[in-house]
Amino acid sequence: ANVEANFMMAEYYEGERDWPRMLGHLEQVVKSDAGNVAARLKIAKLMLMKNELDGAAQQVAAVEAQEPDNAQAMMLRGVLLAREGDQKGGLEQAKRAYLADTSDIEIVGAYASMLMATGNAGEATEVILQALESRPDDNTLGVLLFQAYAAQDLRGEAAEVLIATARRDPHSLPNWRILAAYQARNGDFEAAEAVLREMNTANPDSVEAKLTLASFLGQRDEQAAVDVLKQFIADAPEASSELKFALGEAYLRGKSLDEASEQFQDIVASSSSPTQVLTARNQLARIALRQNRNDEAAAIVEEVLATDPRNRDALLARAAIALAANRADDAIIDLRTVWQDHPDSDQTLVLMAQAYMQN
């Protein structure tokens, strides 16, 4: 009963992707039942995830000694050989595993991946297509098929696989983004935009989908990003402040400072998120600095620091204001505070150098 309970808990934590707890329960299973093959195979896979090859090899060897024809053990032995640099031996083991059990998707994936890694993408395609005959909607196989087509530079076929995957599960945004990224990487920006617009049609209430489209458009044409964000906000008067914030930043990048200021002021007045309000205030301070309204910028910064005394952006803005007023000592105090919290900040280094030169 204890073995069964621990194994059930291990499977639960596997579903939660809590690998340390999963491993702990599996080790308890093996401690009570050294011949538990299922537990040893799962432990070996976890150790491979952590690149602990010796530990994984020990678990695989224990299974091989008990069940020499275990297809999963053959697959794992192949993965171990490949990780150790023996691509040929790894491929041979993976093929043995595949021939022993062509229905195991994990084995199919390992074999196909090794075929691709050894320059046999065409053969990998055949293996994957055969597996898809019995599981046409399997996303793992779909991803593998895309990789096999892409490895052969069969762009049309690769895109069709991704399109089918995205439409099969239209609410999974990563599938759409992968497809759009692939289209864009191949220079087909119109197709990529069409994909992201289809993603938004399938997910009309998703702020993330809207921001993804705006970000993509902004990479080539900031005004296009502004236009689509304005449309999204107009279509939903109670639009998320995230969309308004994105519009403000798009205006900033396009140097439309008055329009950007209007968006950030709206967020300060209407957002229920204290973090967003502070960030919007910092943006308003930046705009005021760029327009040489230093007194106004200073007042905004003090409002932020009254709420968050170690706010990095506000401290940097106050340091910049101090430098503009030839108060290098004041600037250095703020910059040292930022440096303590963010020692990797390039902007801090630049301002610190300016402060010491001025001093």
PDB file of N, CA, C and O in Angstrom, residues 259-314:
ATOM      1  N   GLU A 259       1.008  62.768 -26.722  1.00  0.00           N
ATOM      2  CA  GLU A 259       0.057  61.660 -26.760  1.00  0.00           C
ATOM      3  C   GLU A 259       0.425  60.600 -25.719  1.00  0.00           C
ATOM      4  O   GLU A 259      -0.444  60.024 -25.053  1.00  0.00           O
ATOM      5  N   ALA A 260       1.726  60.340 -25.580  1.00  0.00           N
ATOM      6  CA  ALA A 260       2.174  59.376 -24.576  1.00  0.00           C
ATOM      7  C   ALA A 260       1.796  59.849 -23.175  1.00  0.00           C
ATOM      8  O   ALA A 260       1.296  59.080 -22.346  1.00  0.00           O
ATOM      9  N   SER A 261       2.031  61.123 -22.909  1.00  0.00           N
ATOM     10  CA  SER A 261       1.711  61.694 -21.606  1.00  0.00           C
ATOM     11  C   SER A 261       0.226  61.532 -21.287  1.00  0.00           C
ATOM     12  O   SER A 261      -0.150  61.192 -20.159  1.00  0.00           O
ATOM     13  N   GLU A 262      -0.615  61.741 -22.283  1.00  0.00           N
ATOM     14  CA  GLU A 262      -2.066  61.603 -22.084  1.00  0.00           C
ATOM     15  C   GLU A 262      -2.427  60.184 -21.646  1.00  0.00           C
ATOM     16  O   GLU A 262      -3.251  59.989 -20.743  1.00  0.00           O
ATOM     17  N   GLN A 263      -1.791  59.171 -22.269  1.00  0.00           N
ATOM     18  CA  GLN A 263      -2.072  57.782 -21.910  1.00  0.00           C
ATOM     19  C   GLN A 263      -1.636  57.477 -20.479  1.00  0.00           C
ATOM     20  O   GLN A 263      -2.364  56.855 -19.707  1.00  0.00           O
ATOM     21  N   PHE A 264      -0.444  57.936 -20.113  1.00  0.00           N
ATOM     22  CA  PHE A 264       0.061  57.626 -18.772  1.00  0.00           C
ATOM     23  C   PHE A 264      -0.718  58.369 -17.695  1.00  0.00           C
ATOM     24  O   PHE A 264      -0.934  57.845 -16.598  1.00  0.00           O
ATOM     25  N   GLN A 265      -1.176  59.578 -18.009  1.00  0.00           N
ATOM     26  CA  GLN A 265      -2.017  60.302 -17.054  1.00  0.00           C
ATOM     27  C   GLN A 265      -3.337  59.573 -16.840  1.00  0.00           C
ATOM     28  O   GLN A 265      -3.856  59.516 -15.714  1.00  0.00           O
ATOM     29  N   ASP A 266      -3.864  58.996 -17.914  1.00  0.00           N
ATOM     30  CA  ASP A 266      -5.111  58.233 -17.822  1.00  0.00           C
ATOM     31  C   ASP A 266      -4.918  57.020 -16.907  1.00  0.00           C
ATOM     32  O   ASP A 266      -5.776  56.690 -16.091  1.00  0.00           O
ATOM     33  N   ILE A 267      -3.758  56.362 -17.033  1.00  0.00           N
ATOM     34  CA  ILE A 267      -3.476  55.186 -16.196  1.00  0.00           C
ATOM     35  C   ILE A 267      -3.363  55.594 -14.737  1.00  0.00           C
ATOM     36  O   ILE A 267      -3.904  54.927 -13.847  1.00  0.00           O
ATOM     37  N   VAL A 268      -2.678  56.698 -14.460  1.00  0.00           N
ATOM     38  CA  VAL A 268      -2.543  57.180 -13.087  1.00  0.00           C
ATOM     39  C   VAL A 268      -3.921  57.452 -12.487  1.00  0.00           C
ATOM     40  O   VAL A 268      -4.187  57.146 -11.307  1.00  0.00           O
ATOM     41  N   ALA A 269      -4.821  57.984 -13.307  1.00  0.00           N
ATOM     42  CA  ALA A 269      -6.150  58.355 -12.805  1.00  0.00           C
ATOM     43  C   ALA A 269      -7.087  57.163 -12.662  1.00  0.00           C
ATOM     44  O   ALA A 269      -7.978  57.175 -11.807  1.00  0.00           O
ATOM     45  N   SER A 270      -6.885  56.121 -13.476  1.00  0.00           N
ATOM     46  CA  SER A 270      -7.904  55.067 -13.524  1.00  0.00           C
ATOM     47  C   SER A 270      -7.442  53.684 -13.106  1.00  0.00           C
ATOM     48  O   SER A 270      -8.260  52.832 -12.789  1.00  0.00           O
ATOM     49  N   SER A 271      -6.125  53.423 -13.089  1.00  0.00           N
ATOM     50  CA  SER A 271      -5.661  52.061 -12.825  1.00  0.00           C
ATOM     51  C   SER A 271      -5.846  51.692 -11.355  1.00  0.00           C
ATOM     52  O   SER A 271      -5.610  52.499 -10.458  1.00  0.00           O
ATOM     53  N   SER A 272      -6.229  50.437 -11.128  1.00  0.00           N
ATOM     54  CA  SER A 272      -6.368  49.924  -9.762  1.00  0.00           C
ATOM     55  C   SER A 272      -5.085  49.236  -9.299  1.00  0.00           C
ATOM     56  O   SER A 272      -5.025  48.732  -8.176  1.00  0.00           O
ATOM     57  N   SER A 273      -4.056  49.208 -10.173  1.00  0.00           N
ATOM     58  CA  SER A 273      -2.805  48.546  -9.840  1.00  0.00           C
ATOM     59  C   SER A 273      -1.782  49.572  -9.350  1.00  0.00           C
ATOM     60  O   SER A 273      -1.334  50.420 -10.133  1.00  0.00           O
ATOM     61  N   PRO A 274      -1.387  49.513  -8.073  1.00  0.00           N
ATOM     62  CA  PRO A 274      -0.375  50.459  -7.577  1.00  0.00           C
ATOM     63  C   PRO A 274       0.926  50.396  -8.371  1.00  0.00           C
ATOM     64  O   PRO A 274       1.564  51.435  -8.604  1.00  0.00           O
ATOM     65  N   THR A 275       1.314  49.198  -8.795  1.00  0.00           N
ATOM     66  CA  THR A 275       2.555  49.057  -9.560  1.00  0.00           C
ATOM     67  C   THR A 275       2.453  49.787 -10.890  1.00  0.00           C
ATOM     68  O   THR A 275       3.394  50.479 -11.309  1.00  0.00           O
ATOM     69  N   GLN A 276       1.302  49.616 -11.563  1.00  0.00           N
ATOM     70  CA  GLN A 276       1.119  50.306 -12.845  1.00  0.00           C
ATOM     71  C   GLN A 276       1.110  51.816 -12.664  1.00  0.00           C
ATOM     72  O   GLN A 276       1.660  52.544 -13.492  1.00  0.00           O
ATOM     73  N   VAL A 277       0.516  52.272 -11.581  1.00  0.00           N
ATOM     74  CA  VAL A 277       0.467  53.722 -11.329  1.00  0.00           C
ATOM     75  C   VAL A 277       1.881  54.275 -11.145  1.00  0.00           C
ATOM     76  O   VAL A 277       2.239  55.318 -11.716  1.00  0.00           O
ATOM     77  N   LEU A 278       2.700  53.571 -10.356  1.00  0.00           N
ATOM     78  CA  LEU A 278       4.077  54.026 -10.149  1.00  0.00           C
ATOM     79  C   LEU A 278       4.852  54.037 -11.461  1.00  0.00           C
ATOM     80  O   LEU A 278       5.596  54.980 -11.754  1.00  0.00           O
ATOM     81  N   THR A 279       4.663  52.969 -12.267  1.00  0.00           N
ATOM     82  CA  THR A 279       5.380  52.890 -13.542  1.00  0.00           C
ATOM     83  C   THR A 279       4.933  54.013 -14.480  1.00  0.00           C
ATOM     84  O   THR A 279       5.757  54.624 -15.175  1.00  0.00           O
ATOM     85  N   ALA A 280       3.630  54.294 -14.483  1.00  0.00           N
ATOM     86  CA  ALA A 280       3.120  55.380 -15.330  1.00  0.00           C
ATOM     87  C   ALA A 280       3.673  56.730 -14.867  1.00  0.00           C
ATOM     88  O   ALA A 280       4.025  57.587 -15.689  1.00  0.00           O
ATOM     89  N   ARG A 281       3.758  56.923 -13.566  1.00  0.00           N
ATOM     90  CA  ARG A 281       4.326  58.183 -13.051  1.00  0.00           C
ATOM     91  C   ARG A 281       5.791  58.325 -13.490  1.00  0.00           C
ATOM     92  O   ARG A 281       6.232  59.425 -13.861  1.00  0.00           O
ATOM     93  N   ASN A 282       6.532  57.228 -13.430  1.00  0.00           N
ATOM     94  CA  ASN A 282       7.928  57.289 -13.875  1.00  0.00           C
ATOM     95  C   ASN A 282       8.025  57.655 -15.351  1.00  0.00           C
ATOM     96  O   ASN A 282       8.923  58.412 -15.764  1.00  0.00           O
ATOM     97  N   GLN A 283       7.117  57.138 -16.145  1.00  0.00           N
ATOM     98  CA  GLN A 283       7.113  57.484 -17.570  1.00  0.00           C
ATOM     99  C   GLN A 283       6.782  58.962 -17.760  1.00  0.00           C
ATOM    100  O   GLN A 283       7.365  59.635 -18.623  1.00  0.00           O
ATOM    101  N   LEU A 284       5.859  59.473 -16.950  1.00  0.00           N
ATOM    102  CA  LEU A 284       5.530  60.895 -17.028  1.00  0.00           C
ATOM    103  C   LEU A 284       6.743  61.748 -16.642  1.00  0.00           C
ATOM    104  O   LEU A 284       6.983  62.805 -17.239  1.00  0.00           O
ATOM    105  N   ALA A 285       7.502  61.277 -15.668  1.00  0.00           N
ATOM    106  CA  ALA A 285       8.719  62.009 -15.281  1.00  0.00           C
ATOM    107  C   ALA A 285       9.731  62.000 -16.424  1.00  0.00           C
ATOM    108  O   ALA A 285      10.383  63.021 -16.706  1.00  0.00           O
ATOM    109  N   ARG A 286       9.879  60.861 -17.086  1.00  0.00           N
ATOM    110  CA  ARG A 286      10.799  60.773 -18.230  1.00  0.00           C
ATOM    111  C   ARG A 286      10.397  61.743 -19.338  1.00  0.00           C
ATOM    112  O   ARG A 286      11.235  62.423 -19.935  1.00  0.00           O
ATOM    113  N   ILE A 287       9.091  61.796 -19.602  1.00  0.00           N
ATOM    114  CA  ILE A 287       8.609  62.704 -20.647  1.00  0.00           C
ATOM    115  C   ILE A 287       8.907  64.156 -20.261  1.00  0.00           C
ATOM    116  O   ILE A 287       9.361  64.957 -21.084  1.00  0.00           O
ATOM    117  N   ALA A 288       8.631  64.490 -18.998  1.00  0.00           N
ATOM    118  CA  ALA A 288       8.894  65.863 -18.545  1.00  0.00           C
ATOM    119  C   ALA A 288      10.383  66.201 -18.687  1.00  0.00           C
ATOM    120  O   ALA A 288      10.740  67.309 -19.112  1.00  0.00           O
ATOM    121  N   LEU A 289      11.264  65.252 -18.370  1.00  0.00           N
ATOM    122  CA  LEU A 289      12.700  65.488 -18.523  1.00  0.00           C
ATOM    123  C   LEU A 289      13.068  65.726 -19.986  1.00  0.00           C
ATOM    124  O   LEU A 289      13.861  66.618 -20.305  1.00  0.00           O
ATOM    125  N   ARG A 290      12.490  64.916 -20.863  1.00  0.00           N
ATOM    126  CA  ARG A 290      12.798  65.076 -22.291  1.00  0.00           C
ATOM    127  C   ARG A 290      12.310  66.414 -22.831  1.00  0.00           C
ATOM    128  O   ARG A 290      12.829  66.924 -23.820  1.00  0.00           O
ATOM    129  N   GLN A 291      11.287  66.981 -22.172  1.00  0.00           N
ATOM    130  CA  GLN A 291      10.762  68.275 -22.607  1.00  0.00           C
ATOM    131  C   GLN A 291      11.329  69.425 -21.768  1.00  0.00           C
ATOM    132  O   GLN A 291      10.813  70.533 -21.816  1.00  0.00           O
ATOM    133  N   ASN A 292      12.407  69.109 -21.008  1.00  0.00           N
ATOM    134  CA  ASN A 292      13.100  70.116 -20.186  1.00  0.00           C
ATOM    135  C   ASN A 292      12.198  70.757 -19.144  1.00  0.00           C
ATOM    136  O   ASN A 292      12.383  71.915 -18.750  1.00  0.00           O
ATOM    137  N   ARG A 293      11.227  69.974 -18.662  1.00  0.00           N
ATOM    138  CA  ARG A 293      10.371  70.452 -17.570  1.00  0.00           C
ATOM    139  C   ARG A 293      10.849  69.764 -16.284  1.00  0.00           C
ATOM    140  O   ARG A 293      10.160  68.937 -15.705  1.00  0.00           O
ATOM    141  N   ASN A 294      12.059  70.152 -15.881  1.00  0.00           N
ATOM    142  CA  ASN A 294      12.717  69.434 -14.789  1.00  0.00           C
ATOM    143  C   ASN A 294      12.012  69.589 -13.442  1.00  0.00           C
ATOM    144  O   ASN A 294      11.993  68.649 -12.642  1.00  0.00           O
ATOM    145  N   ASP A 295      11.448  70.753 -13.161  1.00  0.00           N
ATOM    146  CA  ASP A 295      10.752  70.941 -11.884  1.00  0.00           C
ATOM    147  C   ASP A 295       9.534  70.021 -11.803  1.00  0.00           C
ATOM    148  O   ASP A 295       9.265  69.417 -10.751  1.00  0.00           O
ATOM    149  N   GLU A 296       8.808  69.912 -12.918  1.00  0.00           N
ATOM    150  CA  GLU A 296       7.644  69.025 -12.940  1.00  0.00           C
ATOM    151  C   GLU A 296       8.084  67.570 -12.788  1.00  0.00           C
ATOM    152  O   GLU A 296       7.469  66.782 -12.052  1.00  0.00           O
ATOM    153  N   ALA A 297       9.187  67.191 -13.470  1.00  0.00           N
ATOM    154  CA  ALA A 297       9.708  65.831 -13.357  1.00  0.00           C
ATOM    155  C   ALA A 297      10.098  65.528 -11.913  1.00  0.00           C
ATOM    156  O   ALA A 297       9.818  64.449 -11.386  1.00  0.00           O
ATOM    157  N   ALA A 298      10.742  66.501 -11.266  1.00  0.00           N
ATOM    158  CA  ALA A 298      11.180  66.308  -9.883  1.00  0.00           C
ATOM    159  C   ALA A 298       9.990  66.076  -8.954  1.00  0.00           C
ATOM    160  O   ALA A 298      10.036  65.227  -8.052  1.00  0.00           O
ATOM    161  N   ALA A 299       8.922  66.816  -9.173  1.00  0.00           N
ATOM    162  CA  ALA A 299       7.729  66.655  -8.328  1.00  0.00           C
ATOM    163  C   ALA A 299       7.115  65.266  -8.503  1.00  0.00           C
ATOM    164  O   ALA A 299       6.701  64.627  -7.526  1.00  0.00           O
ATOM    165  N   ILE A 300       7.080  64.791  -9.744  1.00  0.00           N
ATOM    166  CA  ILE A 300       6.515  63.461 -10.003  1.00  0.00           C
ATOM    167  C   ILE A 300       7.377  62.381  -9.347  1.00  0.00           C
ATOM    168  O   ILE A 300       6.868  61.444  -8.719  1.00  0.00           O
ATOM    169  N   VAL A 301       8.686  62.532  -9.487  1.00  0.00           N
ATOM    170  CA  VAL A 301       9.610  61.548  -8.904  1.00  0.00           C
ATOM    171  C   VAL A 301       9.437  61.479  -7.394  1.00  0.00           C
ATOM    172  O   VAL A 301       9.445  60.387  -6.807  1.00  0.00           O
ATOM    173  N   GLU A 302       9.280  62.621  -6.737  1.00  0.00           N
ATOM    174  CA  GLU A 302       9.100  62.623  -5.284  1.00  0.00           C
ATOM    175  C   GLU A 302       7.811  61.910  -4.894  1.00  0.00           C
ATOM    176  O   GLU A 302       7.745  61.250  -3.840  1.00  0.00           O
ATOM    177  N   GLU A 303       6.777  61.989  -5.718  1.00  0.00           N
ATOM    178  CA  GLU A 303       5.530  61.267  -5.451  1.00  0.00           C
ATOM    179  C   GLU A 303       5.763  59.752  -5.484  1.00  0.00           C
ATOM    180  O   GLU A 303       5.254  59.011  -4.643  1.00  0.00           O
ATOM    181  N   VAL A 304       6.552  59.333  -6.465  1.00  0.00           N
ATOM    182  CA  VAL A 304       6.856  57.901  -6.567  1.00  0.00           C
ATOM    183  C   VAL A 304       7.676  57.442  -5.368  1.00  0.00           C
ATOM    184  O   VAL A 304       7.376  56.414  -4.736  1.00  0.00           O
ATOM    185  N   LEU A 305       8.706  58.198  -5.024  1.00  0.00           N
ATOM    186  CA  LEU A 305       9.605  57.793  -3.940  1.00  0.00           C
ATOM    187  C   LEU A 305       8.925  57.860  -2.570  1.00  0.00           C
ATOM    188  O   LEU A 305       9.333  57.149  -1.641  1.00  0.00           O
ATOM    189  N   ALA A 306       7.895  58.662  -2.450  1.00  0.00           N
ATOM    190  CA  ALA A 306       7.137  58.695  -1.195  1.00  0.00           C
ATOM    191  C   ALA A 306       6.438  57.359  -0.957  1.00  0.00           C
ATOM    192  O   ALA A 306       6.238  56.937   0.188  1.00  0.00           O
ATOM    193  N   THR A 307       6.089  56.676  -2.059  1.00  0.00           N
ATOM    194  CA  THR A 307       5.440  55.365  -1.966  1.00  0.00           C
ATOM    195  C   THR A 307       6.448  54.231  -1.974  1.00  0.00           C
ATOM    196  O   THR A 307       6.310  53.242  -1.249  1.00  0.00           O
ATOM    197  N   ASP A 308       7.492  54.389  -2.793  1.00  0.00           N
ATOM    198  CA  ASP A 308       8.499  53.334  -2.961  1.00  0.00           C
ATOM    199  C   ASP A 308       9.882  53.975  -2.922  1.00  0.00           C
ATOM    200  O   ASP A 308      10.425  54.359  -3.965  1.00  0.00           O
ATOM    201  N   PRO A 309      10.479  54.100  -1.737  1.00  0.00           N
ATOM    202  CA  PRO A 309      11.732  54.872  -1.594  1.00  0.00           C
ATOM    203  C   PRO A 309      12.922  54.318  -2.373  1.00  0.00           C
ATOM    204  O   PRO A 309      13.892  55.050  -2.598  1.00  0.00           O
ATOM    205  N   ARG A 310      12.888  53.055  -2.777  1.00  0.00           N
ATOM    206  CA  ARG A 310      14.021  52.489  -3.518  1.00  0.00           C
ATOM    207  C   ARG A 310      13.627  52.166  -4.961  1.00  0.00           C
ATOM    208  O   ARG A 310      14.241  51.306  -5.613  1.00  0.00           O
ATOM    209  N   ASN A 311      12.638  52.868  -5.478  1.00  0.00           N
ATOM    210  CA  ASN A 311      12.202  52.642  -6.849  1.00  0.00           C
ATOM    211  C   ASN A 311      13.332  53.031  -7.816  1.00  0.00           C
ATOM    212  O   ASN A 311      13.762  54.190  -7.845  1.00  0.00           O
ATOM    213  N   ARG A 312      13.808  52.052  -8.565  1.00  0.00           N
ATOM    214  CA  ARG A 312      14.993  52.277  -9.406  1.00  0.00           C
ATOM    215  C   ARG A 312      14.788  53.403 -10.418  1.00  0.00           C
ATOM    216  O   ARG A 312      15.621  54.308 -10.526  1.00  0.00           O
ATOM    217  N   ASP A 313      13.692  53.348 -11.177  1.00  0.00           N
ATOM    218  CA  ASP A 313      13.486  54.345 -12.227  1.00  0.00           C
ATOM    219  C   ASP A 313      13.365  55.749 -11.654  1.00  0.00           C
ATOM    220  O   ASP A 313      13.876  56.720 -12.232  1.00  0.00           O
ATOM    221  N   ALA A 314      12.699  55.859 -10.503  1.00  0.00           N
ATOM    222  CA  ALA A 314      12.549  57.180  -9.895  1.00  0.00           C
ATOM    223  C   ALA A 314      13.896  57.705  -9.375  1.00  0.00           C
ATOM    224  O   ALA A 314      14.214  58.893  -9.536  1.00  0.00           O
TER     225      ALA A 314
END
